[in-house]
GROMACS .gro file of C-alpha atoms in nm:
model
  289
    1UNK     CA    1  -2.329  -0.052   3.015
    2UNK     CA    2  -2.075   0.114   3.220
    3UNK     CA    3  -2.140   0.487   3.352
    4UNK     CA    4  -1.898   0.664   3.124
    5UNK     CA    5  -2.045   0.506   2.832
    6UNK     CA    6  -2.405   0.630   2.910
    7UNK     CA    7  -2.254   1.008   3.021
    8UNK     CA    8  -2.133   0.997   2.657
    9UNK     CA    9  -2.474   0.873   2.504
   10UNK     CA   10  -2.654   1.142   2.683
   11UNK     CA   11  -2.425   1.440   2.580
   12UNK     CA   12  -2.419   1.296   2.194
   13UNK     CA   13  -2.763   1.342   2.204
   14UNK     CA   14  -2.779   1.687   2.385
   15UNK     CA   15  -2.537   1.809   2.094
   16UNK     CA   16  -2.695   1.614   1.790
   17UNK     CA   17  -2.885   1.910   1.726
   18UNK     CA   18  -2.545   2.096   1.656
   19UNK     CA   19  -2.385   2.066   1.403
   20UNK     CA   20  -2.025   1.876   1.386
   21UNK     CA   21  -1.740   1.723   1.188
   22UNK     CA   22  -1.741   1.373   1.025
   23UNK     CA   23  -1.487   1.140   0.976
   24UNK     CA   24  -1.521   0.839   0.773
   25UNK     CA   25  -1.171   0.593   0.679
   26UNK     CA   26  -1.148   0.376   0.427
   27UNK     CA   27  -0.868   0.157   0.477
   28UNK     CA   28  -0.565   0.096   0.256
   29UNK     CA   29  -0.464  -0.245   0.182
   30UNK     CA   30  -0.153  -0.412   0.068
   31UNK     CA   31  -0.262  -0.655  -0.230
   32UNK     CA   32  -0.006  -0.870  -0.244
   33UNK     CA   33  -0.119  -1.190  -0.112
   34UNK     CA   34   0.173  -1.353  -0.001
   35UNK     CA   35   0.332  -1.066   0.166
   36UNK     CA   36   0.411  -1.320   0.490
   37UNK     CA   37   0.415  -1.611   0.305
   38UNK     CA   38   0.546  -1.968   0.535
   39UNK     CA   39   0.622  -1.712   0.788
   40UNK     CA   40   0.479  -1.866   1.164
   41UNK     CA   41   0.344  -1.592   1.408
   42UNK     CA   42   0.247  -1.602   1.729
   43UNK     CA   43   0.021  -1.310   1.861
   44UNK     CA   44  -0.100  -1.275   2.254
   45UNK     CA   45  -0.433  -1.148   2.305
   46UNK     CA   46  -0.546  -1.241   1.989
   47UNK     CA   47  -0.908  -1.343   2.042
   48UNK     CA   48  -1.025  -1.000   1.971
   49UNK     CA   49  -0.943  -0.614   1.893
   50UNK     CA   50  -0.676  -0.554   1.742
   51UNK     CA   51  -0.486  -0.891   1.791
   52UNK     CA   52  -0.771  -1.060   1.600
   53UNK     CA   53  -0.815  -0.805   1.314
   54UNK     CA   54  -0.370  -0.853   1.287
   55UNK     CA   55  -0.436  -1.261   1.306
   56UNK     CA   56  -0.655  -1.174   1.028
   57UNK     CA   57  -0.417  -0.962   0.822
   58UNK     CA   58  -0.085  -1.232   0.863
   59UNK     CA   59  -0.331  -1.522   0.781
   60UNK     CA   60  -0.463  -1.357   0.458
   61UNK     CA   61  -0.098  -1.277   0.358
   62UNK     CA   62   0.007  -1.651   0.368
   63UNK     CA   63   0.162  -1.686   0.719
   64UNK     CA   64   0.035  -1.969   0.957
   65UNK     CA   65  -0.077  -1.800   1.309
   66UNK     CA   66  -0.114  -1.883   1.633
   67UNK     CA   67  -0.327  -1.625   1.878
   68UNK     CA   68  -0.353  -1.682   2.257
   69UNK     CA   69  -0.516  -1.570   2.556
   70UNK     CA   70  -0.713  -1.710   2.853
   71UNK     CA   71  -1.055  -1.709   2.734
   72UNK     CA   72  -1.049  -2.033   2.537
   73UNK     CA   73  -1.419  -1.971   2.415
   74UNK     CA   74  -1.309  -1.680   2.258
   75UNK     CA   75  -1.007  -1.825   2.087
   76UNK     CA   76  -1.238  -2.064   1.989
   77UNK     CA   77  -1.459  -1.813   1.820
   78UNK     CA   78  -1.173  -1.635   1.652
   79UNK     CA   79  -1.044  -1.915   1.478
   80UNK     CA   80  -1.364  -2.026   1.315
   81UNK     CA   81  -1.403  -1.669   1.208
   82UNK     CA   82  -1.125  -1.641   1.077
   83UNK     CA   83  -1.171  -1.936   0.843
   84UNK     CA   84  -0.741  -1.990   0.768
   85UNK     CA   85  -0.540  -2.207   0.877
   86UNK     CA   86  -0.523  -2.058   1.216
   87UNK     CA   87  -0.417  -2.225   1.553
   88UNK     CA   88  -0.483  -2.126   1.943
   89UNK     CA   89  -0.312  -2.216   2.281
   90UNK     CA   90  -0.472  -2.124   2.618
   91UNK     CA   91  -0.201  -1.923   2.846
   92UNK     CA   92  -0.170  -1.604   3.069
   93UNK     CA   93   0.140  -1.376   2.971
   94UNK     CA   94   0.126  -1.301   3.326
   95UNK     CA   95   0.228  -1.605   3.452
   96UNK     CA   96   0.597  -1.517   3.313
   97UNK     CA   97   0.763  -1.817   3.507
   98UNK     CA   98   0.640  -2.008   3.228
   99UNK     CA   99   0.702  -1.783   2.891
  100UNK     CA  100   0.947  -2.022   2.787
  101UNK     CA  101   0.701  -2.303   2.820
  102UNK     CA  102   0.433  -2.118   2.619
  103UNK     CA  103   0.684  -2.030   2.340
  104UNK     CA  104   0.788  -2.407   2.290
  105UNK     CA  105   0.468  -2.521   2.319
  106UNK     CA  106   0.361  -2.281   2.013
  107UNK     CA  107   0.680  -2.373   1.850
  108UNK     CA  108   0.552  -2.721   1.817
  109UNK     CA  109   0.213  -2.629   1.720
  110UNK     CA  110   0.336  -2.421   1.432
  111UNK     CA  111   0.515  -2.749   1.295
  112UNK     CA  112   0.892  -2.649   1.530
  113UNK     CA  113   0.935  -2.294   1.422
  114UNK     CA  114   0.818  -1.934   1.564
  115UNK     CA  115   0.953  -1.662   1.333
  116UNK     CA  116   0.778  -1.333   1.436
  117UNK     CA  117   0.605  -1.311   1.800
  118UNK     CA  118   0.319  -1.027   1.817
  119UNK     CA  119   0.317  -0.932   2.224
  120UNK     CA  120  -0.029  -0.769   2.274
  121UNK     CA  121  -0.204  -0.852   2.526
  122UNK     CA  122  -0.241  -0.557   2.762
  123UNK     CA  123  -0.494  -0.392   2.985
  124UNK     CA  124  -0.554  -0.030   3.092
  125UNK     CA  125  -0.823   0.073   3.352
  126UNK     CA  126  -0.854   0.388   3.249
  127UNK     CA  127  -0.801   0.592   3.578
  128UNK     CA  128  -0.788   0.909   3.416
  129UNK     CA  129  -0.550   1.089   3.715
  130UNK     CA  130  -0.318   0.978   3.968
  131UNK     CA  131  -0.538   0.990   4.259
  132UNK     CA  132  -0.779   0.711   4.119
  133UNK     CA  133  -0.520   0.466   4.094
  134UNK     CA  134  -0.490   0.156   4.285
  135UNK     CA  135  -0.180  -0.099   4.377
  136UNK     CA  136  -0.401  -0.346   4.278
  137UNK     CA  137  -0.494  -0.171   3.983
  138UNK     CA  138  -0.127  -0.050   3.918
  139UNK     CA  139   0.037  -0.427   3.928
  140UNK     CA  140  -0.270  -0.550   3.713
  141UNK     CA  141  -0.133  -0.310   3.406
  142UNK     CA  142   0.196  -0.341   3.487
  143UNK     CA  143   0.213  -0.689   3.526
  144UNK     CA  144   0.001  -0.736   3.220
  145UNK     CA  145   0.156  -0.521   2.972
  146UNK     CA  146   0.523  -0.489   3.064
  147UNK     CA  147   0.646  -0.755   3.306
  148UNK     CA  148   0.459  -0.981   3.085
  149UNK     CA  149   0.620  -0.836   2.758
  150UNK     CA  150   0.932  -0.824   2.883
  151UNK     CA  151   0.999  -1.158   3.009
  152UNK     CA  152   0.769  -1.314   2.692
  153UNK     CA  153   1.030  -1.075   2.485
  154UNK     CA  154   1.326  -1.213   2.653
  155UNK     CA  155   1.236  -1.552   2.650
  156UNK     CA  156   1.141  -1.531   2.273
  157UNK     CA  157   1.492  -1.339   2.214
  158UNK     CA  158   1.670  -1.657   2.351
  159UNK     CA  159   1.526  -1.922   2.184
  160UNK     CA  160   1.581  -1.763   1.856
  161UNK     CA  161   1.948  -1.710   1.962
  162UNK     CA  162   2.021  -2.055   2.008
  163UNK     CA  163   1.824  -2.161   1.718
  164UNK     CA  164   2.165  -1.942   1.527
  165UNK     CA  165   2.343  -2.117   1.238
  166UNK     CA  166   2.640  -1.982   1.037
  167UNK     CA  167   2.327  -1.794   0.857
  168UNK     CA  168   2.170  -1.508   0.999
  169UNK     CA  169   1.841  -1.506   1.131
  170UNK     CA  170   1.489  -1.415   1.040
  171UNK     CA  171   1.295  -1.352   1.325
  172UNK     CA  172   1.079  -1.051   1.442
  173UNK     CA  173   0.962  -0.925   1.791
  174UNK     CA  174   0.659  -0.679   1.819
  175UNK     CA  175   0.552  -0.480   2.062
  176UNK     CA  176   0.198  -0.324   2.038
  177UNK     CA  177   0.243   0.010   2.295
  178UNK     CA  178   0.054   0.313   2.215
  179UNK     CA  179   0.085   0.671   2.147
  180UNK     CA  180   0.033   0.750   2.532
  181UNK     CA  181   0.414   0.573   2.585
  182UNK     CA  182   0.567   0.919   2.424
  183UNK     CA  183   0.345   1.155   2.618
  184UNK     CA  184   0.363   1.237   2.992
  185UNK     CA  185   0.136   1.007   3.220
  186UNK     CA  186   0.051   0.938   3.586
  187UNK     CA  187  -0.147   0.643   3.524
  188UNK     CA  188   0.009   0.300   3.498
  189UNK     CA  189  -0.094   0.214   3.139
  190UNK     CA  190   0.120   0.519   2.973
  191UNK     CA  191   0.388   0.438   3.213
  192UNK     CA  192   0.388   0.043   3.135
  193UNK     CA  193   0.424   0.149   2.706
  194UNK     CA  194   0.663   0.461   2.762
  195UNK     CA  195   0.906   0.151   2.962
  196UNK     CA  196   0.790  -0.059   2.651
  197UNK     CA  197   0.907   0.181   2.417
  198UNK     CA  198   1.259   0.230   2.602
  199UNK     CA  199   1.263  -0.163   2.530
  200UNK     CA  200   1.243  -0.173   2.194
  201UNK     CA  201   1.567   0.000   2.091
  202UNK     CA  202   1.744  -0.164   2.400
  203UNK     CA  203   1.632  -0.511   2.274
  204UNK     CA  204   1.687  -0.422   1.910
  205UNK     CA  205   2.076  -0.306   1.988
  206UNK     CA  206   2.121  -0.646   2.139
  207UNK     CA  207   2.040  -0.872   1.871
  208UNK     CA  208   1.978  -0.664   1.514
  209UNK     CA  209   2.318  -0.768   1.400
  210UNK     CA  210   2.196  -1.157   1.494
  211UNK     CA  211   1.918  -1.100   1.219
  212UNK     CA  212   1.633  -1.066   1.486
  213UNK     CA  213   1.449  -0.716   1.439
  214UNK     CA  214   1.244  -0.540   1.741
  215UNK     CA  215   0.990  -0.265   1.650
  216UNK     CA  216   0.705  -0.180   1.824
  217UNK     CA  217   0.374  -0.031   1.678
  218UNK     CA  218   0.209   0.255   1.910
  219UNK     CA  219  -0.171   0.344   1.810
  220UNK     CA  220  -0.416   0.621   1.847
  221UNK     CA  221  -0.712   0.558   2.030
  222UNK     CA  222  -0.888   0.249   1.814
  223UNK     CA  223  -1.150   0.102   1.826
  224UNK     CA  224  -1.189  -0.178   2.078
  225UNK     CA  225  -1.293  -0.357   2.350
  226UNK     CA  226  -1.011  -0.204   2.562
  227UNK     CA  227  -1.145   0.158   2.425
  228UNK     CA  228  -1.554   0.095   2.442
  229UNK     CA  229  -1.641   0.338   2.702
  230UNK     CA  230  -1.511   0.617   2.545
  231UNK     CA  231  -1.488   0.559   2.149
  232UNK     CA  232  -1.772   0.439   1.963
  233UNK     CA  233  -1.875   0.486   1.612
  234UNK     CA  234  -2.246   0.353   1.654
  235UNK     CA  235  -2.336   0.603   1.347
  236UNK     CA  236  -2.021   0.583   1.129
  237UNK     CA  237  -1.840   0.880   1.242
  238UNK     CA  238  -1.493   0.816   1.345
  239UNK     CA  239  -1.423   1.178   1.439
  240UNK     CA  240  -1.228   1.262   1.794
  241UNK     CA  241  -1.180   1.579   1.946
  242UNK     CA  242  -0.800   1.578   1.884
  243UNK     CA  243  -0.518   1.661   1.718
  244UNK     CA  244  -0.583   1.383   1.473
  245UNK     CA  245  -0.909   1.457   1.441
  246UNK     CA  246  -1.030   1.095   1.423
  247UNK     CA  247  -1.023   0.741   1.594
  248UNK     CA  248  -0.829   0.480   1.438
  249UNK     CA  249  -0.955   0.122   1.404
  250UNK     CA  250  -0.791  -0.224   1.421
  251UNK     CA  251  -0.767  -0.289   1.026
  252UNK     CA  252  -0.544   0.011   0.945
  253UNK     CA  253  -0.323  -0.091   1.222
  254UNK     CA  254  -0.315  -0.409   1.136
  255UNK     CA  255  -0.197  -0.357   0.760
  256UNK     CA  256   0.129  -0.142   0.909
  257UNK     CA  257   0.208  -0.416   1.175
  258UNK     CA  258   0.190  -0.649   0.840
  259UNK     CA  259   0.435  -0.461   0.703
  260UNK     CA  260   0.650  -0.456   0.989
  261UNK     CA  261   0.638  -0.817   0.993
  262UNK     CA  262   0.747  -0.897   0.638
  263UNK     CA  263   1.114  -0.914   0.471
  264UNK     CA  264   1.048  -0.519   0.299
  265UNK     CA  265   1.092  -0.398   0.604
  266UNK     CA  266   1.438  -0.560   0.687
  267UNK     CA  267   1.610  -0.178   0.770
  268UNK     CA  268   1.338  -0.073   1.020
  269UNK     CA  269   1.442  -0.187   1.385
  270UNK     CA  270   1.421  -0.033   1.727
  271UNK     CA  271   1.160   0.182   1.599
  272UNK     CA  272   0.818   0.298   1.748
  273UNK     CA  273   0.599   0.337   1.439
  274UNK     CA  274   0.328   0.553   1.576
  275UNK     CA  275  -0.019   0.511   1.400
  276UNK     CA  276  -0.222   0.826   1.552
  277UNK     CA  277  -0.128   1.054   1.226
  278UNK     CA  278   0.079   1.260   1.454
  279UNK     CA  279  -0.119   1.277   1.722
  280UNK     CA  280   0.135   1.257   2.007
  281UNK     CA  281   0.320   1.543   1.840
  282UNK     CA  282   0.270   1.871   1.941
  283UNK     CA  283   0.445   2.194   1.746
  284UNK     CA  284   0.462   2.516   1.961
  285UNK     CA  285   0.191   2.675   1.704
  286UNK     CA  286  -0.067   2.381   1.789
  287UNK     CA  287  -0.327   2.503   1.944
  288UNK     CA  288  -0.499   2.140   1.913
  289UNK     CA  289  -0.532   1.884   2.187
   0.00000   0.00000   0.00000
């Protein structure tokens, strides 16, 4: 258990005698069914968090998936839990030299056609302030999350171009970022999703009018393995000390990435679809964090 995680267990206790807010979410599903239905999605980092609980989502929604990552144990894992017709492929995003590879590789797996790629794998090390943070630590994020993304991105972009018939294409491209890529940061992972952000609409511009759509999806703090030392609901309580006033976990994301995904969204690209229930906005009459 890492230090920050027991600081927090000590200081819940100090204050349990006090009394506090509580925040419980129940989350809102689409019913449909067969709101993603034949479509063929890739997702990286999908053997847990948030990737797994959106491989969940697409599969139960009639799309076939593919999730990847470099712990194959835990791919394995994920795909028996998930108990749909779900497939996995070993790979590191990092090792961008090869995103084209990884793509056709999926491509085959999913029976010769990708249409929506999911990019989010990422990593933050939580430094807290500028004067904590490493070069090693600073190329691990940034060549995780966005030199990663953005060559996986590019390389998904052409392929899909070149698949182009007199018809326009179907195809999506999503970026998870977070809220922390429209707030000011001097730690590399708000700086790696504020670039990620700028990406989106770039990206989108280039090819929206090929029938390939670019959004990205920017949560709150949620619950994770990426968030563990310092958001827990052990007891049930999702409630944060912010302007949201809660924590956010994987499902609800999930169902708005869904949505994202599917052909009802068709007029939504080169957007950042923040889901933090405003939390990165601040009104000059806000006197919360």
């Amino acid at each position: 258990m890492g230090y920050k995680r027991i600081i927090r267990k000590i200081a819940k206790f100090i204050l349990a005698s006090q009394p506090k807010l509580f925040v419980q979410v129940n989350v809102g599903q689409i019913q449909s069914g067969n709101i993603l239905q034949g479509k063929k999605i890739v997702i990286t980092g999908g053997g847990s968090g948030l990737g797994f609980a959106m491989a969940k989502k697409f599969a139960d929604e009639g799309a076939e998936v593919l999730i990847s990552g470099r712990n194959e144990e835990k791919l394995k894992t994920a795909v028996k839990q998930l108990k749909s017709q779900c497939k996995y492929a070993v790979a590191d995003v990092c090792d961008v030299e090869h995103s084209m590879n990884f793509l056709e590789n999926a491509k085959n797996q999913l029976g010769g056609r990708i249409d929506c790629l999911v990019s989010n794998a990422g990593v933050s090390l939580h430094e807290t302030i500028y004067k904590n943070v490493t070069i090693k630590g600073f190329d691990k994020q940034f060549n995780t999350k966005f030199r990663a993304g953005y060559f996986l991105g590019k390389a998904f972009l052409e392929m899909k171009t070149k698949e182009k018939t007199d018809e326009l294409l179907n195809a999506q491209l999503l970026y998870i970022t977070s809220e922390t890529g429209d707030q000011v940061y001097d730690i590399p992972y708000g700086m790696t999703n504020a670039a990620l952000n700028s990406l989106v609409g770039a990206f989108s511009r280039r090819v929206y009018k090929q029938g390939i759509r670019v959004n990205a999806v920017a949560p709150g703090v949620t619950l994770t393995e990426m968030t563990r030392n310092y958001a827990e609901a052990s007891d049930g309580n999702l409630y944060r000390d912010c302007a949201s006033d809660r924590t956010f976990v994987p499902e609800e994301v999930a169902e708005v990435a869904c949505f994202l995904l599917s052909d009802a969204s068709r007029c939504i690209s080169g957007e950042i679809i923040h889901c933090n229930a405003g939390n990165h906005l601040k009104a000059f009459w806000d006197e919360s964090k």
